[in-house]
mmCIF file of C-alpha atoms and ligand atoms in Angstrom:
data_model
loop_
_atom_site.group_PDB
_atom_site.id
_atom_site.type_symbol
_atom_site.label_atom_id
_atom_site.label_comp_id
_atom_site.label_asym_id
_atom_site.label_seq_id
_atom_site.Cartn_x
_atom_site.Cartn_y
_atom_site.Cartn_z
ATOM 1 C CA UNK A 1 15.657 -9.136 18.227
ATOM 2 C CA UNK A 2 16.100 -5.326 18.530
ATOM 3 C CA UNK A 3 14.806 -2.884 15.986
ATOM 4 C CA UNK A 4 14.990 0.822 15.362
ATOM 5 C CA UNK A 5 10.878 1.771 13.872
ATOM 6 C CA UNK A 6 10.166 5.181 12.943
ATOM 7 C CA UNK A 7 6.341 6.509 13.308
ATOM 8 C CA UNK A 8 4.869 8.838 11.297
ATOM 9 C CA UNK A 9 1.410 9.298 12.558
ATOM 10 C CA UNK A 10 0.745 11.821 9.633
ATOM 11 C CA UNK A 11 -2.416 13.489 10.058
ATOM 12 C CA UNK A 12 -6.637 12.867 10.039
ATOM 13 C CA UNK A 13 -6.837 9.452 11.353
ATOM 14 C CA UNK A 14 -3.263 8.594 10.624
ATOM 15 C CA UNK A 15 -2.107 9.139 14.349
ATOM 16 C CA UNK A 16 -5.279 7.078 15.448
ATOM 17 C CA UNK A 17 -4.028 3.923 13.633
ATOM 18 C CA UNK A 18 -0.443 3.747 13.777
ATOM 19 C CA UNK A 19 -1.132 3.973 17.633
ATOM 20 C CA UNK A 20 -3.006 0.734 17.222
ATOM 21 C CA UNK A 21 -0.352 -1.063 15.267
ATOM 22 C CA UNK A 22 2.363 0.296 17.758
ATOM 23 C CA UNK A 23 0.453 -1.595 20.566
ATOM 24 C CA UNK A 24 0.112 -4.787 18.312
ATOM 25 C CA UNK A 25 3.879 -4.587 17.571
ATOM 26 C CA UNK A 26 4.172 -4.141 21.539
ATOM 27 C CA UNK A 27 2.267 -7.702 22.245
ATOM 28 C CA UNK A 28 4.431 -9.180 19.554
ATOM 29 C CA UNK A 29 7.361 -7.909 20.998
ATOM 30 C CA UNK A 30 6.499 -8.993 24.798
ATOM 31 C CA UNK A 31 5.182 -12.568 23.495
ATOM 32 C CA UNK A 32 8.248 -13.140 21.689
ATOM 33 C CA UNK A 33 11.013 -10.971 24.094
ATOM 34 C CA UNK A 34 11.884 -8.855 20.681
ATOM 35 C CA UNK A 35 12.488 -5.019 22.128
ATOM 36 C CA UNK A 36 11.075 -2.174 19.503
ATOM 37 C CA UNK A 37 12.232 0.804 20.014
ATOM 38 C CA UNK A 38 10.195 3.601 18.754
ATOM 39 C CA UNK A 39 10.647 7.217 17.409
ATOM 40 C CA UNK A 40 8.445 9.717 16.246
ATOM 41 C CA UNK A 41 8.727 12.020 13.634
ATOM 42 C CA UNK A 42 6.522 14.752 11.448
ATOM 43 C CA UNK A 43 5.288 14.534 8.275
ATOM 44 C CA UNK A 44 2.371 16.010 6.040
ATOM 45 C CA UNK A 45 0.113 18.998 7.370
ATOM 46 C CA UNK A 46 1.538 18.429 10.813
ATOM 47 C CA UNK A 47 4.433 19.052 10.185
ATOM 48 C CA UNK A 48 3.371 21.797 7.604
ATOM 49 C CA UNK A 49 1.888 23.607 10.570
ATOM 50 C CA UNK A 50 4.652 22.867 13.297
ATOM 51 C CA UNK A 51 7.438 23.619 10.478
ATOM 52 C CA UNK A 52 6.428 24.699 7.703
ATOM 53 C CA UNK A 53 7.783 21.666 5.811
ATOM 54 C CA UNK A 54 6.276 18.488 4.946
ATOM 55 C CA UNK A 55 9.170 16.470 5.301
ATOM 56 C CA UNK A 56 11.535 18.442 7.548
ATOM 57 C CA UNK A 57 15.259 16.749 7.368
ATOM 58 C CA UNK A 58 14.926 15.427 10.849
ATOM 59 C CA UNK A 59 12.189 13.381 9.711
ATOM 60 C CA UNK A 60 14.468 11.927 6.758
ATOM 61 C CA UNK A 61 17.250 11.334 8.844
ATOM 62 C CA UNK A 62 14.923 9.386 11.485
ATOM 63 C CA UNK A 63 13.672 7.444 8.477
ATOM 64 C CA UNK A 64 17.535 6.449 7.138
ATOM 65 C CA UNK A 65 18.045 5.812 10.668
ATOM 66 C CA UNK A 66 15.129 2.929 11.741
ATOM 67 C CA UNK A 67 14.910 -0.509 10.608
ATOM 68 C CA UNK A 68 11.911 0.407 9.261
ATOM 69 C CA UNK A 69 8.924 3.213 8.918
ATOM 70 C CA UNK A 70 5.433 2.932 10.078
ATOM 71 C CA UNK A 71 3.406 5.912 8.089
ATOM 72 C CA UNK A 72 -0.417 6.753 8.625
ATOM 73 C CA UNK A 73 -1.451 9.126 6.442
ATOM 74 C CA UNK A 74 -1.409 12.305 5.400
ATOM 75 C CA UNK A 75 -3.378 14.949 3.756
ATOM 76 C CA UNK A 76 -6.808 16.842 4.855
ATOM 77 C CA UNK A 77 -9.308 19.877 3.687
ATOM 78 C CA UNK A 78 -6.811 21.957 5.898
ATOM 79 C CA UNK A 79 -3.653 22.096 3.398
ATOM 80 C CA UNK A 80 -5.614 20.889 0.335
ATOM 81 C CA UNK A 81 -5.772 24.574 -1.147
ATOM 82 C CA UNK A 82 -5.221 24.211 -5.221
ATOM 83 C CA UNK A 83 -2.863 27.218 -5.007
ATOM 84 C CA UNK A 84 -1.018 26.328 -1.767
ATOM 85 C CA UNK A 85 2.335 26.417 -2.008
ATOM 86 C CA UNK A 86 3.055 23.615 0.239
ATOM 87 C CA UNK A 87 1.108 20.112 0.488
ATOM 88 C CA UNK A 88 0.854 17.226 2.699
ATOM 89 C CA UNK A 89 1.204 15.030 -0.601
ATOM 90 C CA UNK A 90 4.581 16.279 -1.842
ATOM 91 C CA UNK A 91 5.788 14.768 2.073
ATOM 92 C CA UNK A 92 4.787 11.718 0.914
ATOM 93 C CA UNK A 93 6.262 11.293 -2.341
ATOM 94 C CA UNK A 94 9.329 12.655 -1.428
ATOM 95 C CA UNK A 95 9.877 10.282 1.887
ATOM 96 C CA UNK A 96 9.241 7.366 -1.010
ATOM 97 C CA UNK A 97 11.868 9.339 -3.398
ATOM 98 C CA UNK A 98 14.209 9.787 -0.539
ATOM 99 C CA UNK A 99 14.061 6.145 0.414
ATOM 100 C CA UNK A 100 14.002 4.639 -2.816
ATOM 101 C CA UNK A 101 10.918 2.284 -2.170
ATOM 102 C CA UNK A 102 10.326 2.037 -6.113
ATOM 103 C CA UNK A 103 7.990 -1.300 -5.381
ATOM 104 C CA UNK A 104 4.980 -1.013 -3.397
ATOM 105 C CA UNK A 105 3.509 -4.588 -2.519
ATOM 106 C CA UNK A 106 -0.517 -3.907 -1.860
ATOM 107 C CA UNK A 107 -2.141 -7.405 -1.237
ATOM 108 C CA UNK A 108 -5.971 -8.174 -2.256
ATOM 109 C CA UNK A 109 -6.831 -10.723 0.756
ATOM 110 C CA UNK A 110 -10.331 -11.188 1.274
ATOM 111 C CA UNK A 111 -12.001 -12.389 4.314
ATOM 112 C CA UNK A 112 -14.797 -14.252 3.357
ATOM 113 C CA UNK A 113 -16.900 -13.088 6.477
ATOM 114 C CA UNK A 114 -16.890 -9.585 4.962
ATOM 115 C CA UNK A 115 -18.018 -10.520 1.765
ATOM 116 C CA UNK A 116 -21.375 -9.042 3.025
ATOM 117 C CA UNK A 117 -19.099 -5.054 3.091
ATOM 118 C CA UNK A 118 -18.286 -5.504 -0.495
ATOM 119 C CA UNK A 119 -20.309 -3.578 -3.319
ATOM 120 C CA UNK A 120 -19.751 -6.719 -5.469
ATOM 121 C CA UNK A 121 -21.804 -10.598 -5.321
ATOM 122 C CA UNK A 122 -19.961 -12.999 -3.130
ATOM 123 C CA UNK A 123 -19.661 -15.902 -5.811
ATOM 124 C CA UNK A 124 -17.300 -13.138 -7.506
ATOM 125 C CA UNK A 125 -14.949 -12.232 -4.372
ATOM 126 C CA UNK A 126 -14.539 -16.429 -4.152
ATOM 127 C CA UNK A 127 -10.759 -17.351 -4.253
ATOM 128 C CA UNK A 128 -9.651 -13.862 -4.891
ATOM 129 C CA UNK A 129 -6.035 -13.291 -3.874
ATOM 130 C CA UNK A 130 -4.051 -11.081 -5.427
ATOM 131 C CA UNK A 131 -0.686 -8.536 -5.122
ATOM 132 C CA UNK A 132 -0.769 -5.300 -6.851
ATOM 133 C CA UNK A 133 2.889 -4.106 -7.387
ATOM 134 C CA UNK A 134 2.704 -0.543 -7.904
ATOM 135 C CA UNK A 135 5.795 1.367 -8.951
ATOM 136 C CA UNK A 136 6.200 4.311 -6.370
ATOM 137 C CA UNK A 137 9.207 6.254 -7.116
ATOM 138 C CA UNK A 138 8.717 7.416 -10.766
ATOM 139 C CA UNK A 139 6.316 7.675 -13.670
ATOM 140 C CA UNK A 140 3.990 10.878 -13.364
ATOM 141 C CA UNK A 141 3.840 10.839 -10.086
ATOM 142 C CA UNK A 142 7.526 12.463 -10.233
ATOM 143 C CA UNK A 143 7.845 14.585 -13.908
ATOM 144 C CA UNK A 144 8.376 17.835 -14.511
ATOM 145 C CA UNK A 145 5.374 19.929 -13.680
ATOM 146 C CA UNK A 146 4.199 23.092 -15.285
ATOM 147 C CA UNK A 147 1.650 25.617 -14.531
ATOM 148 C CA UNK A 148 0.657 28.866 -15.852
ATOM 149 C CA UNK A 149 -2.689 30.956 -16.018
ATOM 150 C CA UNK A 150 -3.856 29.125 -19.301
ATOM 151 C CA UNK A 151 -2.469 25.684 -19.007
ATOM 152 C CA UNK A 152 -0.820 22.921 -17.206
ATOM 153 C CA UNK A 153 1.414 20.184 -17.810
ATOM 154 C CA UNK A 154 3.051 16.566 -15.954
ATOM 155 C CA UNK A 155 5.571 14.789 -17.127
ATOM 156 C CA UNK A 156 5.181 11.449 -17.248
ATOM 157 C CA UNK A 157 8.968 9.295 -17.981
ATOM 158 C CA UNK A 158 9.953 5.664 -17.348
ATOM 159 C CA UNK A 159 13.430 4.643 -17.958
ATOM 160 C CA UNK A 160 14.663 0.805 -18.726
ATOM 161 C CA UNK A 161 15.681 -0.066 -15.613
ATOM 162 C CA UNK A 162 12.858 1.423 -13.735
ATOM 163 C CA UNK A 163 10.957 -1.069 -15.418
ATOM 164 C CA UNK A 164 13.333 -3.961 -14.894
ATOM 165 C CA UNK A 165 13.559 -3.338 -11.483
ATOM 166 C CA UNK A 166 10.058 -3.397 -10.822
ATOM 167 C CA UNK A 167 9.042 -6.234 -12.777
ATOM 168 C CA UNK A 168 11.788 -8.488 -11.386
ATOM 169 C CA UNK A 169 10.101 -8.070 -7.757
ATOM 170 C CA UNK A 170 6.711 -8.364 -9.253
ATOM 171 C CA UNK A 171 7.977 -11.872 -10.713
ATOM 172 C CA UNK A 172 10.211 -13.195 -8.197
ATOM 173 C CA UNK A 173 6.464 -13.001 -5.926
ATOM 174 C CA UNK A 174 4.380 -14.075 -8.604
ATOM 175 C CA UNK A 175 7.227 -17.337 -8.591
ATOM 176 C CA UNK A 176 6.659 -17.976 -4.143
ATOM 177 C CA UNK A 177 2.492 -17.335 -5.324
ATOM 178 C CA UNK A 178 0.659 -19.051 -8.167
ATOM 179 C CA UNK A 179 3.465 -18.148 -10.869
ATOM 180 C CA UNK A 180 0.998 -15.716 -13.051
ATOM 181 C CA UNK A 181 2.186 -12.084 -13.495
ATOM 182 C CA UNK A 182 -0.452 -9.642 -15.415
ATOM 183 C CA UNK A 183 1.250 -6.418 -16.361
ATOM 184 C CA UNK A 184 -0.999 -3.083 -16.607
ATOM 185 C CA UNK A 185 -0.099 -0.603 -18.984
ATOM 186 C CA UNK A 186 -1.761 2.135 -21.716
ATOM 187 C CA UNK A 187 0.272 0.990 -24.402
ATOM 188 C CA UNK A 188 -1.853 1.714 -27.219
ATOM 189 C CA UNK A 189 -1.932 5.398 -26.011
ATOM 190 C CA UNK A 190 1.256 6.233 -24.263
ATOM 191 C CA UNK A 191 4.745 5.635 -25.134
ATOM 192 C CA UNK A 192 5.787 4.916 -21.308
ATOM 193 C CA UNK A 193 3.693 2.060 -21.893
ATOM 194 C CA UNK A 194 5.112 0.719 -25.025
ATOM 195 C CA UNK A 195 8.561 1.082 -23.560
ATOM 196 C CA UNK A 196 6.781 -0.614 -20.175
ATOM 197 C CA UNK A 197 5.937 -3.765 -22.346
ATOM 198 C CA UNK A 198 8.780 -3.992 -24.482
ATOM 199 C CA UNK A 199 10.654 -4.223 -21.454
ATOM 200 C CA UNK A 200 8.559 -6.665 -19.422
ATOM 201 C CA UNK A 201 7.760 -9.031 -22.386
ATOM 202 C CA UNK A 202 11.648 -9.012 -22.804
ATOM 203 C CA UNK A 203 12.398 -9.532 -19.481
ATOM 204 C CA UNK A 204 9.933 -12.119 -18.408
ATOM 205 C CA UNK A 205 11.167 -14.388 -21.892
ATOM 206 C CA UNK A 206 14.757 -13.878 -20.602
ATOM 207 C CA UNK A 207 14.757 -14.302 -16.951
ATOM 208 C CA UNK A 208 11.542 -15.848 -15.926
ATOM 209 C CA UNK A 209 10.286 -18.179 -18.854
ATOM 210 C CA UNK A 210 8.248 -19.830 -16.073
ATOM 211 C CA UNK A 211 6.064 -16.981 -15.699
ATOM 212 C CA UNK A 212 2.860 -16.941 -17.373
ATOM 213 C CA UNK A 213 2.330 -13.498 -18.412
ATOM 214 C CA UNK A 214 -0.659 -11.532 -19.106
ATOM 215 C CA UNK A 215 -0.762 -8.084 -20.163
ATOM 216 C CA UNK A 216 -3.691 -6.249 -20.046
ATOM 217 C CA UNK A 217 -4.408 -2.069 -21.217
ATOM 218 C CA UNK A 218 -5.396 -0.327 -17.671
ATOM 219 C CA UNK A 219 -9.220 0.449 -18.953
ATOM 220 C CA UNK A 220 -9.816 -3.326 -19.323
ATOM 221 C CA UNK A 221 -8.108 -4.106 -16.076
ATOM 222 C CA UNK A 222 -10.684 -1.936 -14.140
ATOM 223 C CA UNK A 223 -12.944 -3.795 -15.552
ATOM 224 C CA UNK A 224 -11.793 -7.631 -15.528
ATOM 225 C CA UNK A 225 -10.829 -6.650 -11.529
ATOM 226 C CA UNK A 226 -14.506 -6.772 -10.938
ATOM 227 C CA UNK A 227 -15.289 -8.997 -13.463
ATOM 228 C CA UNK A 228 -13.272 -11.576 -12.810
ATOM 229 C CA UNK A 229 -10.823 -11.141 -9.832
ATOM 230 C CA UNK A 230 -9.984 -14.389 -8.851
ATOM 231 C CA UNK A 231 -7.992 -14.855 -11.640
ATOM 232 C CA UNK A 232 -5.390 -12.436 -10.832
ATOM 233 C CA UNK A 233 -2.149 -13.560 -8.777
ATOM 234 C CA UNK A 234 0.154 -10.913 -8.894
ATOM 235 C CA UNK A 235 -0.001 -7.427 -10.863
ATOM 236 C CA UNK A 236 2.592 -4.941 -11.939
ATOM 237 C CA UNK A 237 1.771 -1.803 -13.121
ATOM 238 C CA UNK A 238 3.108 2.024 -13.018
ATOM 239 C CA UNK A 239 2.514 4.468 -10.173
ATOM 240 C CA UNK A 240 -0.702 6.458 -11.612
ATOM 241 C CA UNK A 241 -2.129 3.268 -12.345
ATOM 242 C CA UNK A 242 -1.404 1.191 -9.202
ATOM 243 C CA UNK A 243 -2.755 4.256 -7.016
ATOM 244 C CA UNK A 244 -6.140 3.714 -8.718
ATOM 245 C CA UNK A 245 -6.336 0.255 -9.328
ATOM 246 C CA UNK A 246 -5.658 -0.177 -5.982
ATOM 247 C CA UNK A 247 -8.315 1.479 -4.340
ATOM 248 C CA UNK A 248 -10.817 -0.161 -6.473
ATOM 249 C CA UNK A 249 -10.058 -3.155 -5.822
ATOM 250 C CA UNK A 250 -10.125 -2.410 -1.822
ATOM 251 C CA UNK A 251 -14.003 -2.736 -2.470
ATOM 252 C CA UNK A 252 -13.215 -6.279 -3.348
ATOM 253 C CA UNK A 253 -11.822 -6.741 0.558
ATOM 254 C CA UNK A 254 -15.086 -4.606 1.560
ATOM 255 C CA UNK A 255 -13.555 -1.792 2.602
ATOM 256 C CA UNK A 256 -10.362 0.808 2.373
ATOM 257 C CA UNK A 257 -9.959 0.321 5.511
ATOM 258 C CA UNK A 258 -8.955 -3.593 4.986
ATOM 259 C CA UNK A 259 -5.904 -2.984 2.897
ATOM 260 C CA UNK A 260 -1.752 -2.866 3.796
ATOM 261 C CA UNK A 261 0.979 -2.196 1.986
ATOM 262 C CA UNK A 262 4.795 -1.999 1.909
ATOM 263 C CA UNK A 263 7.343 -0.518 -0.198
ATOM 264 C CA UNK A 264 10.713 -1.675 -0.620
ATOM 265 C CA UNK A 265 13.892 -0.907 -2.267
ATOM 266 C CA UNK A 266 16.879 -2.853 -2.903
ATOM 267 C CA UNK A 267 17.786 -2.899 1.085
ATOM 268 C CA UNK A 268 15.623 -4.325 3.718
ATOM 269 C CA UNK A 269 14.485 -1.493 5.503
ATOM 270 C CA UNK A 270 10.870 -0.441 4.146
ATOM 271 C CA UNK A 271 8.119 2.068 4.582
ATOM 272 C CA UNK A 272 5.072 0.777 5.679
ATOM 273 C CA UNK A 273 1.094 2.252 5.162
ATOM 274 C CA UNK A 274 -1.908 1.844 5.101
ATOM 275 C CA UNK A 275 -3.386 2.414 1.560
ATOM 276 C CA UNK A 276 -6.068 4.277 2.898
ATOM 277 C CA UNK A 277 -5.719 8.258 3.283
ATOM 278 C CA UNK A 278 -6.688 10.281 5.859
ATOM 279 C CA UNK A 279 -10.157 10.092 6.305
ATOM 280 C CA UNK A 280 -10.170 14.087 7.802
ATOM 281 C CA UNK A 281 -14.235 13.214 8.200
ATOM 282 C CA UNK A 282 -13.442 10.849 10.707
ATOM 283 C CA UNK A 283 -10.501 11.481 12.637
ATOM 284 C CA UNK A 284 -10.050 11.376 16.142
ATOM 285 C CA UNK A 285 -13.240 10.276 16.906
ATOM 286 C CA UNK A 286 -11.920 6.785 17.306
ATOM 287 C CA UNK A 287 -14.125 5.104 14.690
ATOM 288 C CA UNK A 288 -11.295 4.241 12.018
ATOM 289 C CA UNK A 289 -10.489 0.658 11.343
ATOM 290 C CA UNK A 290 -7.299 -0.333 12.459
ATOM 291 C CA UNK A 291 -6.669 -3.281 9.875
ATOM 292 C CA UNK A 292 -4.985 -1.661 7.517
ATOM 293 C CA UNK A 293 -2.220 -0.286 9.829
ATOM 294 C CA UNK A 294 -2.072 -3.234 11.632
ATOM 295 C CA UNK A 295 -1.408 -5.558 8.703
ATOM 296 C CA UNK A 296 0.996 -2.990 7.399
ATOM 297 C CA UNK A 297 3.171 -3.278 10.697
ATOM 298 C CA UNK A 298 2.917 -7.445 10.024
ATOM 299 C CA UNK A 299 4.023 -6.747 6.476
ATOM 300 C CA UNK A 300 6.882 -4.504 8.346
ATOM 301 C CA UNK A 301 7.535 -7.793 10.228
ATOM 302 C CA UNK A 302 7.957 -9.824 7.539
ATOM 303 C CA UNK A 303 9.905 -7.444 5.206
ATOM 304 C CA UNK A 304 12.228 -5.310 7.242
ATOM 305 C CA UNK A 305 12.872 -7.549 10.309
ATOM 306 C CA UNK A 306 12.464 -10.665 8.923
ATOM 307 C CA UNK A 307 9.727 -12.266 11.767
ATOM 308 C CA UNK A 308 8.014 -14.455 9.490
ATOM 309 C CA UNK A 309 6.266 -16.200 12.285
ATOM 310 C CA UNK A 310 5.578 -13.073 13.831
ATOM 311 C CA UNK A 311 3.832 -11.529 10.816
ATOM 312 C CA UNK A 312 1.999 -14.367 9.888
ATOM 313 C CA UNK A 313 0.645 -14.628 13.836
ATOM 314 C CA UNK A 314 -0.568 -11.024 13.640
ATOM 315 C CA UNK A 315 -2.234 -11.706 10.046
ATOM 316 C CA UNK A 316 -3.845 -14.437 11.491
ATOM 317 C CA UNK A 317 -5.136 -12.479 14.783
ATOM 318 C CA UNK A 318 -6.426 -10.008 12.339
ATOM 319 C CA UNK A 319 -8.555 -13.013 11.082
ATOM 320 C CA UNK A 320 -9.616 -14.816 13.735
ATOM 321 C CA UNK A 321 -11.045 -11.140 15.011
ATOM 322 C CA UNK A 322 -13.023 -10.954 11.993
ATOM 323 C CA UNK A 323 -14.124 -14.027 12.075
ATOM 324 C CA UNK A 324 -15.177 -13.697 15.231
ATOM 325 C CA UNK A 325 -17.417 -11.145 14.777
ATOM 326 C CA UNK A 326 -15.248 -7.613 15.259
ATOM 327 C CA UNK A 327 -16.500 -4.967 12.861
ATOM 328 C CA UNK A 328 -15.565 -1.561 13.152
ATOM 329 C CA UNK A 329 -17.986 1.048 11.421
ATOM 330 C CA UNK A 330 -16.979 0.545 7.486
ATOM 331 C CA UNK A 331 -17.507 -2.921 7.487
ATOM 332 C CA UNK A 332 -20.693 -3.709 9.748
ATOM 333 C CA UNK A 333 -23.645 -5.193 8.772
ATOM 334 C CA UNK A 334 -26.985 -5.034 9.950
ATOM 335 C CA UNK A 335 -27.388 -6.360 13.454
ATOM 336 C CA UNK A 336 -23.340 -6.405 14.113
ATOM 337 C CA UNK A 337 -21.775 -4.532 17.179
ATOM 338 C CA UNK A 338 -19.550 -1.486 15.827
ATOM 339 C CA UNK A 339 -16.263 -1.842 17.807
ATOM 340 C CA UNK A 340 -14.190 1.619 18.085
ATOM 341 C CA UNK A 341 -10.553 1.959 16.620
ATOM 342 C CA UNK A 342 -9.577 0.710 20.289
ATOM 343 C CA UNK A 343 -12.003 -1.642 20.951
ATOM 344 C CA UNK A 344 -11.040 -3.910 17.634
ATOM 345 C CA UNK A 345 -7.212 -3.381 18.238
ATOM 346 C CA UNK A 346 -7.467 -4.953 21.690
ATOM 347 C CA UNK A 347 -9.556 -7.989 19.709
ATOM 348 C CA UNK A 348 -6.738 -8.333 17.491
ATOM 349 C CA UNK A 349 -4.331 -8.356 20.400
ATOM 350 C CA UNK A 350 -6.510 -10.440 22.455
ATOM 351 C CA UNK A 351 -6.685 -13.185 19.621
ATOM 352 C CA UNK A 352 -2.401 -12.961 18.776
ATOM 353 C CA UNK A 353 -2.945 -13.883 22.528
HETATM 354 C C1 IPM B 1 -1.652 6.234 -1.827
HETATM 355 C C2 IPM B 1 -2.139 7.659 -1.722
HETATM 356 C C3 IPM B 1 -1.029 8.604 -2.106
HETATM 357 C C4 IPM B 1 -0.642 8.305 -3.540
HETATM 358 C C5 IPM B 1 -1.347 10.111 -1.925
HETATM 359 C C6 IPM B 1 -1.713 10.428 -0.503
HETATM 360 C C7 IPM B 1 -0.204 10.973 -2.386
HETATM 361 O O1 IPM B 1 -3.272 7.842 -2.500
HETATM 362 O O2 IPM B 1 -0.653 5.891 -1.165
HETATM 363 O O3 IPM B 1 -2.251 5.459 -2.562
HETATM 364 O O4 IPM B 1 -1.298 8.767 -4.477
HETATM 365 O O5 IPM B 1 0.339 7.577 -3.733
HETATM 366 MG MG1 MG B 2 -4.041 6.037 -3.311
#
C-alpha cells in the first residue's frame, strides 16, 4: 500500500525517537513492498523559535493532508516560562482539537522480563493488561481560562455527546478484549462527573448490556492501579484524569519510556505519540528508549492504515528484543548492557527481520 505520514519530531528527545520509528516503518515497508512517504513538519518550541507559532498552519494542513501523524514530543525548560505568552503545550492540544482525536487509546502491556524496572513486586504486574481511554479533545484541558494578579480560573465542561462518544469506543474495545469497562470519574465532587456517569451508566444499559461495568472515583483508581492492576481491561476516563492515570501506571510497564498511544476520531486517520514528554535532560544524547515511538508507529499501522499483520510483527519485534536482552538506560538492571536509542532500534529491526 501507499501512505501519506506526517512527522512531527517536536522537540527534547522527540526528534531522536520518531527517527527510530521512521526507520522501523522503513523495514516494514521494504519487507512487505508498502511505500511510506514521509513529510515533516514543526510543532512545539521548534517551531516557536523558527516561527513564532506552535502550530503554524502549514503544519495543520500537512496533518489534514497524511494518512496519519507520527508526533514526538514537545515541551522543554526553554519555552516553559509561567508568563510566556506562547507554549509548546498549547501546539499540542490544539493539533488534537484541530484533528478531532477525542479518544486516546494508551495500552498497559507489560513485558514480564522488565518486571525487574518496575517500582512495584512482580506477583502484582502478573497478567496485567489493560487500555486507558483518555478523552483528549475536551474537559479542562480545553475551558475557558482566566488569569489576573490575584487569582486564576479553568473551566472544566463535558457535554452529552462528548461522553457518548467516548465511551462507545472505550466499549466497543473492552467487547474485542475481556468485555470489562471501568469508568473513572470525581463524581462525588464535580458535576462533569455526575453528568460523566449518568451518561455512561445509561449508555452501557442501552447499548452494551454485555459490558460489565465498573465505576470507580479517580482517588481510588490511583490506588486499586497499584493495588490490584490485573484486574483492569479497559478504562475510560476524562482528559485531566487519563493524563495522570496514565503515567502512573507506565511504572507498571517499568518505565515511561515503554508506553504508545493513539488518538482517533471518527475517520481513520490518527495522531500517533509516545506518552512520554520530552525528556529536555536527555535529549540528543542518544540514550532515549525508542519503544514508545516505535509501538506508537505499530499502533499507526494498525489504526490508520489498517496493516494488522504489520503492527502486530513490529509489536512482536519489540518483544522478542526485550526478551532478548536489549535495555536501553531506563530500564536496565544490574549487570545488563545499556543499548543507545540506535543501538535498540536496529534490535527491534533486526528481530521484525
Ligand atoms: C500527554 C502529555 C500532554 C498532555 C502535555 C505535553 C500537554 O502529558 O500527552 O500525556 O497533558 O496531554
Ligand atoms: Mg501526560
Amino acid at each position: 500500500m501507499e501512505a501519506v505520514i506526517t512527522l512531527l519530531p517536536g522537540d527534547g528527545i522527540g526528534p531522536d525517537v520518531t527517527a527510530c520509528a521512521r526507520n522501523v516503518l522503513d523495514a516494514v515497508a521494504g519487507k512487505h513492498g508498502h511505500t511510506f512517504q514521509y513529510k515533516e513538519a514543526l510543532i512545539g518550541g521548534a517551531s516557536i523559535d523558527a516561527t513564532g507559532d506552535p502550530l503554524p498552519a502549514a503544519t495543520v494542513d500537512a496533518c489534514k493532508a497524511a494518512d496519519a501523524v507520527l508526533l514526538g514530543a514537545v515541551g522543554g525548560p526553554k519555552w516553559s516560562d509561567p508568563n510566556a505568552a506562547v507554549r509548546p503545550e498549547q501546539g499540542l492540544l490544539k493539533l488534537r482539537s484541530v484533528l478531532g482525536v477525542y479518544a486516546n487509546i494508551r495500552p498497559v502491556r507489560i513485558y514480564p522480563e522488565l518486571a525487574g524496572a518496575s517500582p512495584l513486586r512482580p506477583e502484582i504486574l502478573e497478567g496485567v493488561d489493560m487500555l486507558v481511554i483518555r478523552e483528549l479533545t475536551g474537559g479542562i484541558y480545553f475551558g475557558k481560562k482566566t488569569r489576573t494578579d490575584t487569582s486564576a480560573s479553568d473551566l472544566c465542561e463535558y457535554t452529552v455527546d462528548e461522553v457518548e462518544r467516548i465511551v462507545r469506543v472505550a466499549a466497543r474495545l473492552a467487547g474485542e478484549r475481556r468485555g470489562r469497562l471501568c469508568s473513572v470519574d470525581k463524581a462525588n465532587v464535580l458535576e462533569t462527573s455526575r453528568l460523566w456517569r449518568d451518561v455512561t451508566d445509561r449508555l452501557m444499559a442501552d447499548e452494551f448490556p454485555n459490558i460489565e461495568v465498573e465505576t470507580l472515583l479517580v482517588d481510588a483508581a490511583a490506588m486499586h492501579l497499584l493495588s490490584r492492576p490485573s484486574d483492569f481491561d479497559v478504562i475510560v476516563t476524562e482528559n485531566m484524569f487519563g493524563d495522570i492515570l496514565t503515567d502512573e501506571a507506565s511504572m507498571l510497564a517499568g518505565s515511561l519510556g515503554m508506553l504508545p498511544s493513539a488518538s482517533l476520531g471518527d475517520g481513520s486517520a490518527g495522531l500517533y505519540e509516545p506518552i512520554h514528554g520530552s525528556a529536555p535532560d536527555i535529549a540528543g544524547m542518544g540514550i532515549a528508549n525508542p519503544c514508545a515511538a516505535v509501538a506508537s508507529a505499530a499502533m499507526m499501522l494498525r489504526h490508520s492504515l489498517g496493516l494488522d499483520a504489520e503492527a502486530a510483527a513490529v509489536e512482536q519485534a519489540i518483544a522478542d528484543a526485550i526478551s532478548g536482552g536489549a535495555r536501553t538506560a531506563d530500564i536496565v538492571a544490574e549487570g545488563d548492557t545499556r543499548l543507545s536509542t540506535d543501538a535498540m532500534t536496529d534490535e527491534i529491526i533486526r528481530c521484525l527481520n
